[in-house]
XYZ file of C-alpha atoms in Angstrom:
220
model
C 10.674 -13.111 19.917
C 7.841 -12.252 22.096
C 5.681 -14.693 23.896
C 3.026 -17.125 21.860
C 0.778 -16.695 24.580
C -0.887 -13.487 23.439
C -4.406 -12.118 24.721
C -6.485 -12.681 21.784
C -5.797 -14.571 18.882
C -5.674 -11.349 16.230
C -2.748 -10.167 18.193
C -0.702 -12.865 16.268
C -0.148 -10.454 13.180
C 1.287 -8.076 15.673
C 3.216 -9.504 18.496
C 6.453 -11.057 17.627
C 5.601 -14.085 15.254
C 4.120 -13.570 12.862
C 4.817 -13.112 8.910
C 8.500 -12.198 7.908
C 8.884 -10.408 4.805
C 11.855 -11.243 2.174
C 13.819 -9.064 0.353
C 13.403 -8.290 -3.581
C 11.345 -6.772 -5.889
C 7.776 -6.739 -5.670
C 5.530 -6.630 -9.039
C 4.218 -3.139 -9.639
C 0.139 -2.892 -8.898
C 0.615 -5.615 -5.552
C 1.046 -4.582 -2.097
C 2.621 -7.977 -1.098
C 2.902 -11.187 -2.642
C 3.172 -14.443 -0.614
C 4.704 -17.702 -1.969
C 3.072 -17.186 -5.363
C -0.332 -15.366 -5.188
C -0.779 -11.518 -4.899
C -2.357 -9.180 -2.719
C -2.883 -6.243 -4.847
C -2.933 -2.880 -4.285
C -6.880 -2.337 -5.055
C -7.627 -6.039 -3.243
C -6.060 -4.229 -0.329
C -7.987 -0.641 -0.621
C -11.359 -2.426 -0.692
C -10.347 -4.599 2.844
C -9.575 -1.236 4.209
C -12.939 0.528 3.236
C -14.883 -2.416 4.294
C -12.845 -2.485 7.643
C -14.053 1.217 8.167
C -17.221 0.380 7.263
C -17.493 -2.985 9.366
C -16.290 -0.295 12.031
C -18.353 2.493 11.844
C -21.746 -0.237 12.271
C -20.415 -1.531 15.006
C -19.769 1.820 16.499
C -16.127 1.548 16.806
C -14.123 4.652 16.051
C -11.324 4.869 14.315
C -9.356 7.390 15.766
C -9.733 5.642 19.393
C -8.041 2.449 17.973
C -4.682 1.183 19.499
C -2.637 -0.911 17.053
C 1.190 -0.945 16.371
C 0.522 0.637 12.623
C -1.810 1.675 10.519
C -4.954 0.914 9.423
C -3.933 -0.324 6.058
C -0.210 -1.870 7.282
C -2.370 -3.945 9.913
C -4.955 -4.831 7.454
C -1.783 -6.128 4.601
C -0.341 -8.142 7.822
C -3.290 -9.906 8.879
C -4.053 -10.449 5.041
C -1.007 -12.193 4.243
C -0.516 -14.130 7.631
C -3.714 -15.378 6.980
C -2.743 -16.652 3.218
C 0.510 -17.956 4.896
C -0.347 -20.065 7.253
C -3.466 -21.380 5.209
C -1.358 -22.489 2.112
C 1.759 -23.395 4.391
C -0.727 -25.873 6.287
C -1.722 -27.095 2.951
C 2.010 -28.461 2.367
C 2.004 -30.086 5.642
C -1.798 -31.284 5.513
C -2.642 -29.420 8.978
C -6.341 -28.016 8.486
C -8.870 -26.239 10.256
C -12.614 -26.532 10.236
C -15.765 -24.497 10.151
C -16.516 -26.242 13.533
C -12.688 -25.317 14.922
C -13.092 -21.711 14.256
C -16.711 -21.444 15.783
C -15.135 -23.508 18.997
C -12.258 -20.492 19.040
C -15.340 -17.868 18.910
C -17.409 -19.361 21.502
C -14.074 -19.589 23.733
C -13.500 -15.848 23.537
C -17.459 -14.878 24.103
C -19.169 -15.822 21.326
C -19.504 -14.373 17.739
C -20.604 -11.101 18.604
C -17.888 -9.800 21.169
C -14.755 -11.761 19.248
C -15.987 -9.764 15.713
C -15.493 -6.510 18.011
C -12.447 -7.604 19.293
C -11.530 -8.967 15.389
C -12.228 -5.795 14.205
C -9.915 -3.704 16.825
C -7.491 -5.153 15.432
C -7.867 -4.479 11.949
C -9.458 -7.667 10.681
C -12.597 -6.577 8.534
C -15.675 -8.817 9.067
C -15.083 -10.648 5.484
C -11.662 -12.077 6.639
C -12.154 -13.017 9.887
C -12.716 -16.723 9.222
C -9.718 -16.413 6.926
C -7.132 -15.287 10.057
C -8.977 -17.629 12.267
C -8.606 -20.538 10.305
C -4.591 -19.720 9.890
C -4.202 -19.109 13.555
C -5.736 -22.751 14.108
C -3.068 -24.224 11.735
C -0.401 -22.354 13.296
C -1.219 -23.736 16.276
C -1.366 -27.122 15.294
C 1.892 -26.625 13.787
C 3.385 -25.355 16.866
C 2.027 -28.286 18.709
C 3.138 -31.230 15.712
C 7.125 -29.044 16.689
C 6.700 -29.726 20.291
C 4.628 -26.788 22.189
C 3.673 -27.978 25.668
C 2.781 -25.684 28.379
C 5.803 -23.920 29.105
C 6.248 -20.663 27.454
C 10.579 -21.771 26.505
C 8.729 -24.405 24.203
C 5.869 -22.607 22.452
C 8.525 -20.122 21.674
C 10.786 -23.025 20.077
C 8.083 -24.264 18.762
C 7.111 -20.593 17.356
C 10.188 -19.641 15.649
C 10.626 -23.608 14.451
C 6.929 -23.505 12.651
C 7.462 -19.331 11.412
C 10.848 -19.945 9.260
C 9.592 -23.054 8.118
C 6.370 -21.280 6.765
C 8.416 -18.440 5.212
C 11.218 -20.749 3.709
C 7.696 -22.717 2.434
C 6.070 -19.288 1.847
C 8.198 -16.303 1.143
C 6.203 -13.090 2.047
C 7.142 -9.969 0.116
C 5.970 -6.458 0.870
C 5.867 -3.478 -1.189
C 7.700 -0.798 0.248
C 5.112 1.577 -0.727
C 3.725 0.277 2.648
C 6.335 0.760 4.871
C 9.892 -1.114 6.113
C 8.735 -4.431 7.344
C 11.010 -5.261 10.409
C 11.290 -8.938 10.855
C 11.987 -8.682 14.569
C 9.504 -6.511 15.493
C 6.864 -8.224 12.758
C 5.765 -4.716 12.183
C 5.990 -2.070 9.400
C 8.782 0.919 10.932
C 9.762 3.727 9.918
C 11.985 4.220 7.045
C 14.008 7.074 6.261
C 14.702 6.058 2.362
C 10.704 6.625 1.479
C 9.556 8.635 3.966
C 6.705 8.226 6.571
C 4.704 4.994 5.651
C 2.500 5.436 2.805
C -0.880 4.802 3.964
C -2.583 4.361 -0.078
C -5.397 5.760 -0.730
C -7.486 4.125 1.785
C -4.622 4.089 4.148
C -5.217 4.542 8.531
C -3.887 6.422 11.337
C -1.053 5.585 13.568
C -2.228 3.406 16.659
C -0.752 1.499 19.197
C -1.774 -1.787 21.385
C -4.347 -4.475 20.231
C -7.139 -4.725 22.893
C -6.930 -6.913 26.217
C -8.814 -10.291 25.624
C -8.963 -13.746 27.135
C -5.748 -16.310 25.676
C -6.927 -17.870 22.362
C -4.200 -20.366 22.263
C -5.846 -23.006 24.480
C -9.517 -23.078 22.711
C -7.611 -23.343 19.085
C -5.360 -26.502 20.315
């Protein structure tokens, strides 16, 4: 389990603690379903063209990204941590407000740099309150399961609040996208379907999320 103290707060879908998918069949036409709403294949081809789009105003290319998958596996992962944490804090009546997520934004810069960095890492414009608004109630979790300062009990904490949420919330990826690894909370490669199937909007390969300052403090 890798540290909750991360850079920025979109590195959350990609460093160690994030979503974990479950095992079994996933309905034909979704790309993942978590507890009982879909994300469907098509929902999932639009985020990626509006991503690309979102990037290519803001003068971002593509190919000079550095994320730990693709375009479209990062875009699925953020996607469903965000729907996650949002209907997990539901169940446990932990919210976050308009006026929470603009304090998070205004921590990290302000509006206009954190979209950039939002965007880096494969969160399109339209969902960043979405992911931001998770990340506050997964921090608010963490804290209500005893996060202090020290990193031993943020990682308790972590791995306390993240089976919780997917005993609560069951995430299930097709594996048209890819071999989800729990451990890694990444899509790997998997011999039984090939290379990862990027869809028809699908992304390149890429590697780290960009440096940024540590989100966790503004969001508690």
């Amino acid at each position: 389990m890798k540290s909750y103290r991360v850079r920025v707060a979109v590195a959350l879908a990609a460093a160690g603690i994030a979503v974990t998918a479950c095992g079994g069949p996933v309905q034909a036409g979704s790309a993942a379903i978590v507890g009982q709403e879909r994300i469907t294949s098509s929902e999932l081809n639009d985020e990626v063209r509006a991503l690309r789009a979102d990037l290519a105003a803001n003068k971002i290319p593509e190919d000079q990204l550095r994320l730990p998958a693709s375009l479209t596996q990062m875009v699925l992962l953020n996607i469903s941590f965000s729907r996650q944490f949002q209907e997990f804090g539901r169940r446990k009546g932990v919210t976050a407000t308009d006026r929470d997520i603009d304090n998070l934004a205004t921590a990290q810069g302000g509006w206009p740099q954190f979209s950039k960095m939002l965007l880096a890492s494969g969160i399109p414009t339209d969902r960043a309150r979405d992911f931001l608004r998770a990340y506050v109630i997964r921090i608010r979790l963490m804290q209500q399961a005893g996060a202090g300062q020290d990193e031993a009990s943020q990682q308790a904490a972590a791995q306390k609040v993240v089976q919780e949420a997917d005993s609560t919330v069951p995430v299930k990826y097709s594996p048209r996208y890819g071999k989800y690894d729990p451990e890694q909370a990444i899509f790997v490669p998997d011999d039984r379907f090939g290379a990862a199937s990027t869809a028809p909007a699908g992304g390149l390969p890429v590697g780290d999320a960009p440096a940024g300052g540590d989100a966790a403090g503004a969001a508690g």
